[in-house]
Short mmCIF file of C-alpha atoms in Angstrom, two decimals:
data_model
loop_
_atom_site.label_atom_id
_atom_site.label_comp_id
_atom_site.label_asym_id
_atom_site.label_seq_id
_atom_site.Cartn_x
_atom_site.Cartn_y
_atom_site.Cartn_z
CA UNK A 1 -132.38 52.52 129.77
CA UNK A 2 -135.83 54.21 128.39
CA UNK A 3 -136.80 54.96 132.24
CA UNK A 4 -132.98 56.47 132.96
CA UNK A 5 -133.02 58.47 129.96
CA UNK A 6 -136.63 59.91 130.63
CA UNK A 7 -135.55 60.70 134.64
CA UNK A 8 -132.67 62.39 132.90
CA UNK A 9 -134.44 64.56 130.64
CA UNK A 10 -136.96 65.61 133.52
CA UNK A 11 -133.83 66.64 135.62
CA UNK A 12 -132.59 68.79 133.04
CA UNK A 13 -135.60 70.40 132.35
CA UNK A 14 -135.74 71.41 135.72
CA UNK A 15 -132.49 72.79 136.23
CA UNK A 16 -133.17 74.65 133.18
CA UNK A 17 -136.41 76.42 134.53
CA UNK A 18 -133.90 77.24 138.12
CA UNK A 19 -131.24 78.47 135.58
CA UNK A 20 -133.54 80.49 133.95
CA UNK A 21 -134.81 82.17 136.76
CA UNK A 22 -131.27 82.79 138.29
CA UNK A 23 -131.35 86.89 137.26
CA UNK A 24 -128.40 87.22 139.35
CA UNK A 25 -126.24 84.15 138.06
CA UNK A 26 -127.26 85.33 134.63
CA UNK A 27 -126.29 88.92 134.70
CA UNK A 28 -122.93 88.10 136.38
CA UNK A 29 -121.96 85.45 135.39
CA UNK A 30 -122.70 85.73 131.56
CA UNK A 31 -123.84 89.67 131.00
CA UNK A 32 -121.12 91.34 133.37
CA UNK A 33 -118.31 88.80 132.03
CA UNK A 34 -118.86 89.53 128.03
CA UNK A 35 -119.18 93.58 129.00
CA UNK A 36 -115.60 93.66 130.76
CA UNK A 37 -114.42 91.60 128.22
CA UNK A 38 -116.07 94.48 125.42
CA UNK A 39 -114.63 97.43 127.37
CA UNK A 40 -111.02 96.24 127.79
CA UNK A 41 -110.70 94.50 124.16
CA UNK A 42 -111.83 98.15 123.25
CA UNK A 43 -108.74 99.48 124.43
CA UNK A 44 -106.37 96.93 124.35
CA UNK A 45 -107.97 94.80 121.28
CA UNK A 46 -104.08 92.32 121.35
CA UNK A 47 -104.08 91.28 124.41
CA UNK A 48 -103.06 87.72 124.90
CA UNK A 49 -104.98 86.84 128.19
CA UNK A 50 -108.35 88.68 128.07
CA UNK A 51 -110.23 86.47 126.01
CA UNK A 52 -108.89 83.13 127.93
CA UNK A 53 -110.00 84.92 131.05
CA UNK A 54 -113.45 85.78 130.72
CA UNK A 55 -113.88 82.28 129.03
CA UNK A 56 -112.61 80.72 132.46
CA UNK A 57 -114.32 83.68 134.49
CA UNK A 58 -117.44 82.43 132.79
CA UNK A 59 -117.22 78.69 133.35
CA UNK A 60 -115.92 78.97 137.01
CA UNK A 61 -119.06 81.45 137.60
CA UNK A 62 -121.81 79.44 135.78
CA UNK A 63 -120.51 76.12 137.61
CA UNK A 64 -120.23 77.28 141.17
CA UNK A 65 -123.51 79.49 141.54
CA UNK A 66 -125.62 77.63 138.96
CA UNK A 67 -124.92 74.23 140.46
CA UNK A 68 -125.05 75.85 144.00
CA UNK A 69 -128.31 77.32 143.70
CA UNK A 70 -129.59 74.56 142.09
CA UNK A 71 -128.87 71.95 144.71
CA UNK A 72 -129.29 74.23 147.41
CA UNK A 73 -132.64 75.09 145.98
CA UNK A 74 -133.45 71.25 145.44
CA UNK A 75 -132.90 71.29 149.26
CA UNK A 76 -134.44 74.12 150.93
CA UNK A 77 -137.72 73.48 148.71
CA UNK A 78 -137.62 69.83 149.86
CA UNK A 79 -137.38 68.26 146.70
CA UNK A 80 -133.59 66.47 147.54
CA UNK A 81 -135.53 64.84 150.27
CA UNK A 82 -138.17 63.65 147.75
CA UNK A 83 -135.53 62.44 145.53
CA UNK A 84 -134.22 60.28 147.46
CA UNK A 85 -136.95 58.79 148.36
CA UNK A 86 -137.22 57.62 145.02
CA UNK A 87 -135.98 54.57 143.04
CA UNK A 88 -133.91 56.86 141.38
CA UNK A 89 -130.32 55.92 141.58
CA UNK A 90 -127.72 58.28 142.44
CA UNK A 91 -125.70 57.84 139.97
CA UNK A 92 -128.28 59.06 137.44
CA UNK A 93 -129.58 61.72 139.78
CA UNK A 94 -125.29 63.17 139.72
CA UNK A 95 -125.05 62.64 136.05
CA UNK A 96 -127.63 64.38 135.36
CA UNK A 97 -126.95 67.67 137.45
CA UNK A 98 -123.10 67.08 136.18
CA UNK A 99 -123.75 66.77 132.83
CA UNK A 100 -125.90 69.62 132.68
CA UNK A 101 -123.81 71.72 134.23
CA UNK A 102 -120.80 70.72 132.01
CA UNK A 103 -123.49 71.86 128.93
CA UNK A 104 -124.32 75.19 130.54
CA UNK A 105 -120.65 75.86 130.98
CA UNK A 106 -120.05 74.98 127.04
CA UNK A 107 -122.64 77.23 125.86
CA UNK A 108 -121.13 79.75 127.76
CA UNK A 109 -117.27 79.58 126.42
CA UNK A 110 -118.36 79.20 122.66
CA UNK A 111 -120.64 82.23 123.57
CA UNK A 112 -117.48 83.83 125.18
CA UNK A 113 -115.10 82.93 122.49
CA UNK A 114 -117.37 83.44 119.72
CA UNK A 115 -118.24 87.06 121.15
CA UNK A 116 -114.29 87.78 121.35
CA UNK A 117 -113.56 86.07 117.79
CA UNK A 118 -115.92 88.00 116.21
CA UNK A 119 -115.78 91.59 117.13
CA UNK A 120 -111.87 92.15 117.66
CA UNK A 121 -110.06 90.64 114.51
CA UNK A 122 -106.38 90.59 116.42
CA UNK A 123 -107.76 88.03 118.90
CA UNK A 124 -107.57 85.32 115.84
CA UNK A 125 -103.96 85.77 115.97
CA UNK A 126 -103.40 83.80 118.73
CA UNK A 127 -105.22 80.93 117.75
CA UNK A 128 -102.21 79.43 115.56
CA UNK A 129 -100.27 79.60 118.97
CA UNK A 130 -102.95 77.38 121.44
CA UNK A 131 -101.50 74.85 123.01
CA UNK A 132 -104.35 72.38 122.47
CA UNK A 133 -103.23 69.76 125.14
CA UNK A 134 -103.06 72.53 127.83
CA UNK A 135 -105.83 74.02 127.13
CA UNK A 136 -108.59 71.11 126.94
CA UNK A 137 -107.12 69.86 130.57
CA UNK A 138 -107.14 73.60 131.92
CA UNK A 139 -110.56 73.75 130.91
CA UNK A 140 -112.44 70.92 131.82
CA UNK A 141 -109.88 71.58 135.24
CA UNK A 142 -111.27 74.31 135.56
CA UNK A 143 -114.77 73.15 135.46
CA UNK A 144 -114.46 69.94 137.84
CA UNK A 145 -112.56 72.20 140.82
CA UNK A 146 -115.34 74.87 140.95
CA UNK A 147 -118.40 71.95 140.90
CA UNK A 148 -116.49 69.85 143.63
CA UNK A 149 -115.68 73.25 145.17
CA UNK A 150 -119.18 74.43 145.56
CA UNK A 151 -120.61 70.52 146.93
CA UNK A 152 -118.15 71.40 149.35
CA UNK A 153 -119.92 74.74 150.16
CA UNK A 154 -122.97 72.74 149.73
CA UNK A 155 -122.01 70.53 153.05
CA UNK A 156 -120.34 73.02 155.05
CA UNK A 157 -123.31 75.71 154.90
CA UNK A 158 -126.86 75.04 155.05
CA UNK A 159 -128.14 78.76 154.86
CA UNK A 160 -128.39 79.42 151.08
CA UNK A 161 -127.66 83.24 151.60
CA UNK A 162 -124.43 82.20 153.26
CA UNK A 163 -123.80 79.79 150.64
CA UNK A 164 -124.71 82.08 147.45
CA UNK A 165 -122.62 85.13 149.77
CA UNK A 166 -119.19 83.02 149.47
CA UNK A 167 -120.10 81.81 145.56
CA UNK A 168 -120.08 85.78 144.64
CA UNK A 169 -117.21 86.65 147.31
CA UNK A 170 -115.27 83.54 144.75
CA UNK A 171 -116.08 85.13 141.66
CA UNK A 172 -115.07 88.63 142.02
CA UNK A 173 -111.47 87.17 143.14
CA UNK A 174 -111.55 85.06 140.20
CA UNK A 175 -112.83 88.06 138.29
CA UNK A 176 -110.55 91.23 139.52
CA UNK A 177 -107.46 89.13 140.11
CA UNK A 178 -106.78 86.64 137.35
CA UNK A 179 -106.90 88.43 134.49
CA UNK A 180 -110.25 89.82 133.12
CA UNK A 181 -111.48 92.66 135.45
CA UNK A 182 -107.35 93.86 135.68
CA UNK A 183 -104.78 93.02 133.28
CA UNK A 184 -102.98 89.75 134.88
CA UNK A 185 -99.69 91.07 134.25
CA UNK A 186 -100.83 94.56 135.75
CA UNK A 187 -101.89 92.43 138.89
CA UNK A 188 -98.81 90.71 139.59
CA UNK A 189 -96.36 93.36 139.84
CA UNK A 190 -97.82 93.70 143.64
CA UNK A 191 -96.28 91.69 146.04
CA UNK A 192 -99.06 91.19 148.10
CA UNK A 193 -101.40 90.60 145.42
CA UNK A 194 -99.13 87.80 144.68
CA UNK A 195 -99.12 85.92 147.78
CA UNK A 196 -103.25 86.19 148.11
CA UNK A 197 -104.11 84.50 144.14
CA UNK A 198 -101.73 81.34 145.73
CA UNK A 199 -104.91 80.66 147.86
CA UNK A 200 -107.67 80.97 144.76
CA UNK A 201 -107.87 77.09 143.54
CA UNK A 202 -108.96 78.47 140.66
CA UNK A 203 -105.31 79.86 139.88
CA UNK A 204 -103.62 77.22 139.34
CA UNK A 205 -105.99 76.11 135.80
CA UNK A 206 -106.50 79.92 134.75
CA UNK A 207 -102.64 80.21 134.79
CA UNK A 208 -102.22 77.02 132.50
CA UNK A 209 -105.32 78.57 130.40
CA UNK A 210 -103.63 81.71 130.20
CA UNK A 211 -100.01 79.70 129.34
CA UNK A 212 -101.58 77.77 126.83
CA UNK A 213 -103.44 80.73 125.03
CA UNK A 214 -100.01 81.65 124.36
CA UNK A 215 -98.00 78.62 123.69
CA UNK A 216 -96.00 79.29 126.92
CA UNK A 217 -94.94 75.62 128.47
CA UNK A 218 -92.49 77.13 130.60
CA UNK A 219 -95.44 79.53 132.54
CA UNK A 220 -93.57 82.52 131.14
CA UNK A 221 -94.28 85.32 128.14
CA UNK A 222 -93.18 88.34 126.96
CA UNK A 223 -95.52 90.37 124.93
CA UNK A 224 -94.20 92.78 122.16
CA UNK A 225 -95.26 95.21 119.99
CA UNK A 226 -93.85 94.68 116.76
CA UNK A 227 -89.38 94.49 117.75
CA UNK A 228 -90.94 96.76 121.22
CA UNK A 229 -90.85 94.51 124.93
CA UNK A 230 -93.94 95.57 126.01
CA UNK A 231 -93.90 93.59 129.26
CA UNK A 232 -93.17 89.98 130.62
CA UNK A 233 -95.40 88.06 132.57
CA UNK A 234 -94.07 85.18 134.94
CA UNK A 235 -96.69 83.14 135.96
CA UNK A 236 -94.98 81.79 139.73
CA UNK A 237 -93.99 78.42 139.21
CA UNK A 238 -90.30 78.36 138.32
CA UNK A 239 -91.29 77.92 134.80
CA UNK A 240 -92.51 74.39 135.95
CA UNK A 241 -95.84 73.45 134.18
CA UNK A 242 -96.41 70.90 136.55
CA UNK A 243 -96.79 72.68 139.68
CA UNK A 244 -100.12 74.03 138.90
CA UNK A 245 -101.46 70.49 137.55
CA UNK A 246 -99.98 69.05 140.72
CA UNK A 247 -101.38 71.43 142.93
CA UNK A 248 -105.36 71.22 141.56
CA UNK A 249 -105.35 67.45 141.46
CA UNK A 250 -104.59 67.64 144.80
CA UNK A 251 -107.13 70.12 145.64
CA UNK A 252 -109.99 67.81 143.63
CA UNK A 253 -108.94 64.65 145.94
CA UNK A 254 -108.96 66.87 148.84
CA UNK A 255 -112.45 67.80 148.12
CA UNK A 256 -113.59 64.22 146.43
CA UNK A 257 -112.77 62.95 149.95
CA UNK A 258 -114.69 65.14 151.71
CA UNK A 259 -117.91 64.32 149.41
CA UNK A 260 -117.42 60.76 149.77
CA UNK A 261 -117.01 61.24 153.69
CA UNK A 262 -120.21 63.02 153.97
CA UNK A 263 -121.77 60.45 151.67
CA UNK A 264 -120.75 57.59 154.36
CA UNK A 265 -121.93 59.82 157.21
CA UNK A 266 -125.24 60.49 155.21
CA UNK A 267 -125.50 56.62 154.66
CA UNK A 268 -125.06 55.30 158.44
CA UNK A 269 -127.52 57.81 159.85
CA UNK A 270 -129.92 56.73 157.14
CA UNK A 271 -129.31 53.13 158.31
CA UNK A 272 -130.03 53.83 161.53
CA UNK A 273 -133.38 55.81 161.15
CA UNK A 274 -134.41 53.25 158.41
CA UNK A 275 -134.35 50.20 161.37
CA UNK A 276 -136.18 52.52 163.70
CA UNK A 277 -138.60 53.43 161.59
CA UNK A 278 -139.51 49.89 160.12
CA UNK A 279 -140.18 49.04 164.01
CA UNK A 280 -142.60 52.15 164.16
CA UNK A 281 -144.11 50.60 160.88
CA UNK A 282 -144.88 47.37 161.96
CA UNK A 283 -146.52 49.06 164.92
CA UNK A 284 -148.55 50.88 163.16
CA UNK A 285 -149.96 48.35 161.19
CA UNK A 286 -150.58 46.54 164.12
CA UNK A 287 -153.06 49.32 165.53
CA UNK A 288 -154.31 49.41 161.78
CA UNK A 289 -156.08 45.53 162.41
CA UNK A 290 -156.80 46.43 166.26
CA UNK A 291 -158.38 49.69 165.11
CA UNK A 292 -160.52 47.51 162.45
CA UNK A 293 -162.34 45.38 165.47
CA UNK A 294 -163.09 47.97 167.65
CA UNK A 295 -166.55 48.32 168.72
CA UNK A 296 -166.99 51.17 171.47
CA UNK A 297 -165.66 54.33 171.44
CA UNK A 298 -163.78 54.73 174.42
CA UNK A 299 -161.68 51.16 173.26
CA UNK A 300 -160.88 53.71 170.01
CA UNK A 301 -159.25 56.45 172.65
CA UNK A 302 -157.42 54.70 174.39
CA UNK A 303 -155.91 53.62 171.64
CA UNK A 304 -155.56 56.67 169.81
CA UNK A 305 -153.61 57.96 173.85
CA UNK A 306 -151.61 55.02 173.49
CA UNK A 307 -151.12 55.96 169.94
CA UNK A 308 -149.93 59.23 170.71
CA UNK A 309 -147.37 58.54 173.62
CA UNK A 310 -145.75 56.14 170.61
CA UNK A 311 -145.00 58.56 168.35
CA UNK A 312 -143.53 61.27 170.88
CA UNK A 313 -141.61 58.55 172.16
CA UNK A 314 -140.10 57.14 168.94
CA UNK A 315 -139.45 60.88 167.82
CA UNK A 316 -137.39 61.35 171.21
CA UNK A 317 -135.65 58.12 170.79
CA UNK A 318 -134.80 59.02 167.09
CA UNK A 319 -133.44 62.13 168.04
CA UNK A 320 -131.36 60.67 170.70
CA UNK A 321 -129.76 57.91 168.55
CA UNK A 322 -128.77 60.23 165.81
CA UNK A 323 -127.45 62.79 168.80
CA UNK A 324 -125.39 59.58 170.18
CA UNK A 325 -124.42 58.49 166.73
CA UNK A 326 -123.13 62.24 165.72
CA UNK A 327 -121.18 61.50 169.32
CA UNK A 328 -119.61 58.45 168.47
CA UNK A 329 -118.54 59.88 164.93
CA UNK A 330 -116.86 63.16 166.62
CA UNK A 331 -115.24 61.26 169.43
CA UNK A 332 -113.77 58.65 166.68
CA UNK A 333 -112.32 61.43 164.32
CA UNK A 334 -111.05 63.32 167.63
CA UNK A 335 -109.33 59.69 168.37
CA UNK A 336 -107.97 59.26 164.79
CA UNK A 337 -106.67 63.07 165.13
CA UNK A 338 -104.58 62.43 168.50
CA UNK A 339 -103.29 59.17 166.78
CA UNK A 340 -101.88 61.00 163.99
CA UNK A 341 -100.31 63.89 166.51
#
């Protein structure tokens, strides 16, 4: 327990040196957030869904490009590789970039909130009116989609520009078109703007976030100024507050499956370069004790040729097993596919 709390505390400490050094992650994701947030609440200090925006803006940034870079990071530098080479478990080695994560994003809403809370008095209005229940799950909703979201960038991509590229491609949709860089109920009095946020996952919980900000249930509110209909905001689901809980569990099995597939993958080809390479062990040690009786020099190269030809050959025979096993896979989902056709 000792060990696992110590290899837990080392983790975070390193995450919190890559977090740290993320200028960009920082600036956007924290600094650019709390400055729209200033500048609108400036002008339009009652509005119901700015605050519950840049709150969400803020988590869905901080856990998609600071768990992104950090494993991608973790990768590039080697150190994954080192990990897991390790008697580290990987359950501790998850719960401990998870966890972390689900900290950084904390800090960041009561930052948010407290920012919002403390500077525009008329934002305190709406907190008699949270919906408590909708707005813990749209939260921590929010939080699981965008890490299980970005492992899924994490498998698909292995160049880290490309990666980081589609995190900040995310977060300007998330920014611009759900609420905090636009008014939401500016944004969805354009058709076309309309169909596109149906294919942001992120949506679905920054609707219900929005929703529950106001006590809405039903997905729809009308804002007034004192007896004056300001405007009315329908959030797209037939006033059904299902649908968007339906929806993003669906999208977080979606992508849980495709983790848990790559994990298998990951753990077959590890099988079969671990048998190879206990043969090209035992070799080794074998030319270890030969090595140790040698008494001429020309014995010693033609051992050291022999030597050599060994290794070139294993490499070529590793790379051909792993080429025939990535065949086999392929052909067996292509067979599962036509089966299901």
């Amino acid at each position: 327990m000792k060990q696992n709390l110590k290899t837990i505390m080392i983790l975070y400490r390193l995450q919190w040196k890559n977090w740290l050094k993320g200028y960009i992650n920082l600036s956007l994701g924290i600094g650019v957030t709390i400055l729209t947030l200033l500048i609108w609440l400036s002008f339009k200090q009652d509005d119901p869904f700015l605050l519950i925006s840049a709150i969400a803006v803020g988590i869905a940034r901080n856990s998609i490009s600071t768990f992104l870079r950090t494993i991608s990071d973790w990768r590039t530098k080697g150190f994954s590789e080192r990990l897991d080479n390790t008697p580290i478990s990987n359950s501790i080695k998850f719960f401990a970039i998870f966890s972390f994560n689900l900290f950084n994003c904390i800090f960041v809403t009561i930052l948010v909130f407290g920012i919002g809370q403390a500077f525009f008095p008329e934002q305190r209005a709406y907190l008699s009116e949270i919906n408590w229940a909708m707005l813990s799950t749209g939260l921590f909703l929010v939080w699981l989609i965008s890490i299980l979201l970005s492992y899924v960038i994490f498998i698909a991509f292995k160049n880290q520009q490309v990666m980081m590229a589609i995190a900040t491609l995310l977060y300007f949709f998330i920014t611009y078109l759900l609420g905090l860089g636009f008014p939401y109920h500016l944004i969805i009095q354009y058709q076309w703007l309309k169909v596109i946020l149906y294919f942001i996952p992120h949506r679905y919980m920054i609707n219900v976030l929005q929703a529950a900000w106001v006590n809405a249930p039903n997905m729809k509110y009308d804002f007034y100024s004192g007896s004056e209909l300001k405007w009315s905001v329908d959030f797209g689901f037939g006033g059904q507050l299902w649908i968007p809980y339906f929806v993003t569990i669906l999208m977080i099995i979606i992508f849980t499956l495709i983790i848990l597939l790559n994990f298998i993958y990951k753990n077959r080809f590890h099988k079969i370069e671990g048998a190879g390479f206990s043969a090209f062990k035992a070799k080794s040690l074998k030319y270890i004790d030969e090595i140790k009786n040698i008494s001429d020099i020309q014995t010693l190269e033609a051992i050291s040729k022999t030597r050599d030809l060994e290794v070139r050959f294993y490499r070529v025979k590793q790379r051909a097993e792993n080429y025939k096993f990535k065949i086999y896979i392929d052909n067996k989902d292509k067979n599962r596919n036509n089966k299901k056709e």
